[in-house]
XYZ file of C-alpha atoms in Angstrom:
394
model
C 0.000 0.000 0.000
C 1.243 3.514 -0.804
C 1.357 6.418 1.638
C -1.848 7.096 3.569
C -4.424 9.379 1.993
C -4.645 12.840 3.554
C -8.014 14.347 4.493
C -7.418 17.776 2.977
C -10.866 19.250 3.467
C -14.267 18.438 4.934
C -17.663 20.090 4.799
C -21.219 19.478 5.899
C -24.460 21.329 6.299
C -26.771 21.113 9.274
C -29.197 18.269 8.735
C -32.939 18.887 8.581
C -36.211 17.044 8.935
C -37.916 15.854 5.728
C -39.778 18.722 4.124
C -37.607 21.341 5.833
C -34.481 20.972 3.697
C -33.277 22.180 0.346
C -33.299 19.698 -2.548
C -30.660 16.950 -2.636
C -28.583 18.664 -5.312
C -28.441 21.944 -3.414
C -27.435 20.168 -0.200
C -24.737 18.168 -1.972
C -23.359 21.243 -3.717
C -23.292 23.216 -0.457
C -21.332 20.442 1.282
C -18.824 20.318 -1.582
C -18.318 24.089 -1.534
C -17.695 23.905 2.216
C -15.114 21.131 1.765
C -13.345 23.052 -1.010
C -13.218 26.158 1.160
C -11.914 24.141 4.092
C -9.133 22.672 1.935
C -8.333 25.932 0.155
C -8.906 24.350 -3.251
C -11.068 24.983 -6.298
C -13.274 22.479 -8.085
C -10.743 22.508 -10.933
C -8.299 20.738 -8.582
C -10.607 17.724 -8.182
C -9.636 14.841 -10.470
C -12.358 12.314 -9.600
C -15.562 12.361 -7.575
C -17.677 9.713 -5.857
C -21.236 10.754 -5.017
C -23.290 8.730 -2.561
C -27.071 8.639 -2.109
C -29.735 5.975 -1.608
C -33.056 7.528 -2.643
C -32.668 9.113 -6.063
C -32.433 8.584 -9.778
C -29.256 7.686 -11.585
C -26.634 10.462 -11.990
C -27.867 12.538 -9.050
C -24.174 13.034 -8.349
C -23.768 14.905 -11.606
C -26.822 17.021 -10.853
C -25.300 18.102 -7.528
C -21.721 18.576 -8.694
C -22.584 20.439 -11.881
C -23.732 23.294 -9.642
C -20.152 23.578 -8.384
C -18.336 23.002 -11.678
C -18.417 21.144 -14.978
C -14.858 20.048 -15.623
C -15.402 16.702 -17.341
C -14.000 14.601 -14.485
C -15.222 11.062 -13.741
C -18.201 11.154 -11.361
C -19.187 7.782 -9.957
C -22.553 7.368 -8.230
C -22.588 5.097 -5.170
C -25.474 3.355 -3.376
C -24.722 1.026 -0.454
C -27.637 1.703 1.901
C -26.690 3.367 5.179
C -22.952 2.831 4.540
C -23.131 4.774 1.276
C -21.169 7.835 2.440
C -18.317 5.718 3.766
C -18.368 3.605 0.621
C -17.766 6.785 -1.396
C -14.918 7.634 0.999
C -13.525 4.098 0.631
C -13.459 4.418 -3.148
C -11.902 7.881 -3.000
C -9.150 6.577 -0.726
C -8.476 3.679 -3.079
C -8.144 6.083 -6.002
C -5.573 8.182 -4.129
C -3.576 5.336 -2.592
C -3.427 3.435 -5.878
C -1.915 6.474 -7.583
C -4.807 6.733 -10.044
C -5.568 10.277 -8.865
C -3.981 12.846 -6.556
C -7.084 14.736 -5.405
C -10.469 13.055 -5.086
C -13.835 14.195 -3.754
C -16.344 12.076 -1.844
C -19.778 13.616 -1.331
C -22.954 12.197 0.153
C -26.461 13.614 0.301
C -30.011 12.478 0.951
C -33.455 13.988 0.549
C -35.673 11.718 2.606
C -39.383 11.355 3.153
C -41.059 11.178 6.581
C -41.743 7.802 8.141
C -40.157 4.372 8.083
C -37.712 3.341 5.381
C -39.120 1.243 2.586
C -38.596 0.053 -0.966
C -39.850 2.109 -3.905
C -40.126 -1.018 -6.080
C -42.970 -3.524 -5.805
C -42.491 -5.618 -8.961
C -39.185 -7.375 -8.098
C -37.354 -9.082 -5.238
C -35.892 -6.714 -2.666
C -32.320 -7.061 -1.356
C -33.920 -7.592 2.063
C -35.980 -10.687 1.267
C -33.622 -13.040 3.109
C -33.127 -10.568 5.969
C -36.873 -10.071 6.325
C -37.421 -13.826 6.430
C -34.792 -14.195 9.158
C -36.399 -11.360 11.100
C -39.839 -12.949 10.811
C -38.464 -16.245 12.125
C -36.323 -14.863 14.941
C -38.403 -11.896 16.077
C -41.993 -12.092 14.869
C -43.977 -8.978 15.888
C -45.184 -8.227 12.375
C -46.978 -5.154 13.752
C -43.615 -3.449 14.434
C -41.909 -1.650 11.496
C -39.092 -3.720 10.017
C -36.170 -1.403 10.832
C -37.253 -1.411 14.477
C -37.571 -5.190 14.426
C -34.068 -5.564 13.000
C -32.228 -3.433 15.518
C -34.652 -3.867 18.379
C -34.354 -7.600 17.776
C -30.558 -7.331 17.952
C -30.856 -5.432 21.221
C -33.325 -7.979 22.544
C -30.867 -10.754 21.694
C -28.189 -8.972 23.714
C -30.631 -8.564 26.604
C -31.454 -12.253 26.589
C -27.821 -13.375 26.386
C -26.165 -10.900 28.738
C -28.848 -9.389 30.961
C -28.762 -5.979 29.307
C -31.670 -3.769 30.354
C -33.829 -1.196 28.607
C -32.224 1.428 30.843
C -28.844 0.727 29.210
C -30.206 1.818 25.833
C -31.735 4.863 27.505
C -28.339 5.793 28.958
C -26.839 5.685 25.457
C -29.558 7.991 24.116
C -29.130 10.403 27.029
C -25.364 10.425 26.431
C -25.959 11.229 22.749
C -28.089 14.216 23.747
C -25.409 15.569 26.092
C -22.858 15.382 23.302
C -25.223 16.943 20.768
C -25.812 19.908 23.078
C -22.217 20.894 22.297
C -22.628 20.533 18.516
C -24.160 23.439 16.568
C -24.713 21.091 13.594
C -26.826 18.584 15.558
C -30.467 18.407 14.532
C -31.604 17.698 18.097
C -29.609 19.592 20.710
C -31.912 19.337 23.736
C -30.406 17.357 26.609
C -32.451 14.360 27.694
C -32.279 12.354 30.887
C -32.393 8.578 31.034
C -35.838 8.890 32.602
C -37.125 11.054 29.751
C -35.916 8.529 27.185
C -37.678 5.721 29.029
C -40.863 7.795 29.325
C -41.051 8.448 25.568
C -43.784 6.684 23.554
C -43.244 2.935 23.451
C -42.442 1.504 20.015
C -41.919 -2.079 21.245
C -42.806 -2.916 24.807
C -39.761 -3.775 26.870
C -37.430 -3.251 23.930
C -37.621 0.281 22.532
C -39.037 3.759 23.012
C -39.265 6.331 20.248
C -36.236 8.291 21.433
C -34.010 5.234 21.007
C -34.380 5.433 17.204
C -32.775 7.968 14.883
C -35.109 10.044 12.710
C -35.272 10.199 8.890
C -33.180 13.221 7.948
C -32.025 15.251 4.946
C -28.531 16.612 4.514
C -25.153 16.613 2.802
C -21.485 16.148 3.698
C -18.225 15.905 1.769
C -14.526 15.146 2.111
C -11.530 15.789 -0.130
C -8.691 13.257 -0.049
C -5.281 13.830 -1.600
C -1.805 12.377 -1.848
C 1.256 13.603 0.051
C 2.666 14.932 -3.211
C -0.445 16.957 -3.999
C -0.643 18.332 -0.463
C 2.989 19.470 -0.556
C 2.551 21.111 -3.952
C -0.522 23.061 -2.841
C 0.504 23.771 0.767
C -2.461 21.900 2.243
C -3.144 20.931 5.845
C -1.731 17.416 6.297
C -2.797 16.890 9.908
C -5.295 14.079 9.295
C -4.525 10.847 7.473
C -6.488 7.679 6.820
C -4.134 5.040 8.212
C -6.305 2.054 7.337
C -9.752 1.285 6.039
C -11.756 -1.906 5.552
C -15.056 -2.767 3.940
C -16.803 -6.029 4.679
C -20.043 -7.581 3.502
C -22.118 -10.336 5.051
C -20.707 -13.698 6.071
C -22.570 -16.999 6.105
C -23.008 -16.463 9.847
C -25.400 -13.587 9.123
C -28.135 -16.182 8.661
C -26.607 -19.407 9.944
C -26.085 -18.095 13.490
C -29.856 -17.636 13.957
C -29.159 -14.483 15.977
C -30.467 -10.995 15.216
C -27.129 -9.483 16.286
C -25.574 -11.292 13.311
C -28.442 -10.389 10.978
C -27.727 -6.680 11.557
C -24.011 -7.028 10.857
C -22.144 -7.882 14.062
C -19.658 -10.109 12.234
C -19.154 -7.556 9.454
C -18.262 -5.006 12.119
C -15.907 -7.302 14.012
C -14.078 -8.379 10.857
C -13.643 -4.830 9.553
C -12.379 -3.620 12.925
C -9.808 -6.407 13.046
C -8.679 -5.688 9.479
C -7.946 -2.011 10.161
C -5.994 -2.891 13.296
C -3.889 -5.404 11.398
C -3.335 -3.058 8.440
C -2.387 -0.066 10.572
C -0.547 -1.791 13.402
C -2.670 0.310 15.776
C -4.564 -1.497 18.524
C -8.130 -0.605 19.426
C -6.879 0.414 22.879
C -4.955 3.276 21.248
C -8.106 4.880 19.809
C -9.213 8.124 21.478
C -12.490 8.977 19.767
C -15.100 6.978 17.851
C -17.979 7.844 15.550
C -20.093 4.705 15.182
C -23.376 3.807 13.537
C -26.019 4.450 16.210
C -29.098 4.266 13.993
C -30.683 2.852 17.148
C -29.293 2.962 20.671
C -29.341 -0.838 20.474
C -26.877 -0.825 17.585
C -24.515 1.473 19.456
C -24.471 -0.955 22.372
C -23.721 -4.068 20.334
C -21.188 -2.139 18.231
C -19.125 -1.368 21.349
C -18.475 -5.087 21.490
C -18.284 -5.665 17.732
C -15.502 -3.093 17.399
C -13.693 -4.503 20.427
C -14.057 -1.391 22.584
C -15.161 -3.775 25.325
C -15.289 -7.621 25.420
C -18.481 -9.329 24.270
C -21.116 -9.335 26.968
C -19.644 -6.395 28.911
C -21.332 -3.400 27.261
C -23.560 -2.832 30.288
C -20.537 -2.281 32.554
C -18.800 -0.247 29.834
C -21.754 2.161 29.844
C -22.138 2.211 33.633
C -18.431 3.050 34.017
C -18.746 5.992 31.623
C -16.184 4.515 29.216
C -18.273 5.684 26.242
C -18.063 9.413 26.978
C -15.763 12.235 28.059
C -13.425 11.146 30.836
C -13.768 7.459 29.905
C -11.778 5.133 27.645
C -13.378 6.169 24.344
C -15.519 9.190 23.568
C -18.182 7.688 21.314
C -20.168 9.903 18.964
C -19.053 13.324 20.255
C -21.146 14.772 17.410
C -24.315 13.394 18.997
C -24.329 10.541 16.513
C -27.166 9.556 14.236
C -29.542 9.634 17.201
C -29.112 13.392 17.695
C -27.357 14.703 14.606
C -29.657 12.869 12.210
C -29.185 10.158 9.584
C -29.452 11.238 5.933
C -28.336 7.888 4.551
C -25.920 8.991 1.836
C -24.356 11.730 3.940
C -23.934 9.930 7.261
C -20.523 8.358 6.675
C -19.050 11.620 5.437
C -20.542 13.523 8.362
C -18.687 11.076 10.615
C -15.500 11.862 8.671
C -16.194 15.586 9.161
C -16.467 15.154 12.927
C -13.363 13.026 13.325
C -11.283 15.297 11.106
C -12.099 18.253 13.344
C -11.391 16.166 16.441
C -7.919 15.255 15.178
C -7.207 18.817 14.048
C -8.183 20.045 17.510
C -10.881 22.290 16.041
C -14.001 20.616 17.473
C -14.545 23.503 19.925
C -16.895 22.665 22.818
C -16.999 18.967 21.935
C -13.218 18.574 21.551
C -11.791 15.330 22.915
C -8.654 16.360 24.751
C -5.468 15.035 23.185
C -7.270 13.130 20.413
C -4.741 11.677 17.966
C -6.344 8.434 16.785
C -9.957 8.078 15.642
C -12.163 5.209 14.512
C -15.200 5.454 12.242
C -17.874 2.762 11.820
C -20.643 2.995 9.215
C -23.051 0.101 8.627
C -25.618 -0.649 5.954
C -27.978 -3.610 5.968
C -28.082 -5.774 2.925
C -25.138 -5.365 3.615
C -21.868 -3.500 3.958
C -19.739 -2.191 6.800
C -16.910 0.332 6.488
C -14.452 0.922 9.326
C -11.879 3.703 8.951
C -8.928 4.481 11.203
C -7.597 8.048 11.166
C -4.492 9.433 12.832
C -3.149 12.934 13.369
C 0.296 13.524 11.929
């Protein structure tokens, strides 16, 4: 592998509820302009672009980027469910590290509709057919929306195996709100107590309240990656580098294990985390700050263990000891995470990159993790794909 890709610039816009945002192309263009400004570059410097989104027609990337410039560069459109933004970042990093390009843009955006996620196609098999069948068998509760059954079912599995309680998920959501209160880009910045989370409307009795789920959100985020050579030539900030990155898809265990934790990607997460440690030579214990995929508080809890932040079955103690927040072992989701910042599918992974870049630059202001030098990013999409990225400050 060649020298690590440098994160030269990042940008994002504040996320918004469906119906309260600009159109997808305007949000994507705004995020790109912010990243260019942050890097001190012009669109003419970009040699390739990867544009991520889930809900949209083909070539939405061109529609967004043409508002910034029309320079004839390759623009590749990416769709990998909730891991779409990180998939665009993964491809941009590959382009730089392979030597195919010296300056590459990754942008993600999403214009979502209110309500539960669903397919727009009714005349063909969905990528979730096998996942839905597993969920029906393992969980039941057909009256509960599928996304809630997936991740609530994974949380329920952890409860049954390890004695985890509903209050543990509530503590995660309350922690997310405390972090978000420090983030001017968080959609929900009101602090919540554990009791308020538990008192929210029940979505699944004994398993989930409404505040434990992230909301559908619209938004955009972008990152510019470059080579050492390009950075030196243009006098760019070289503080933040991607030291290692891994993408995994489902293993046979996803279905064979007969466990909802596996159905929602536990093994994908564990494998990707191990791969980045082996590739970088950096142990998980050396990580200072983490942005992970908390689409539900339940997924944050099981991801603590999947990433190796704490041994399997010990997440409850990890939370009780405060090892997931400021003053503990790992500050997880200082941005407020998907639960508080919002989850526009195509933009989420790049918004995580935005947060961690500022953490490693020391420019995260009120939410700054003191002395942060190593950061881990986890972005998961069912169907499935998981991207784990390890960043380090130079």
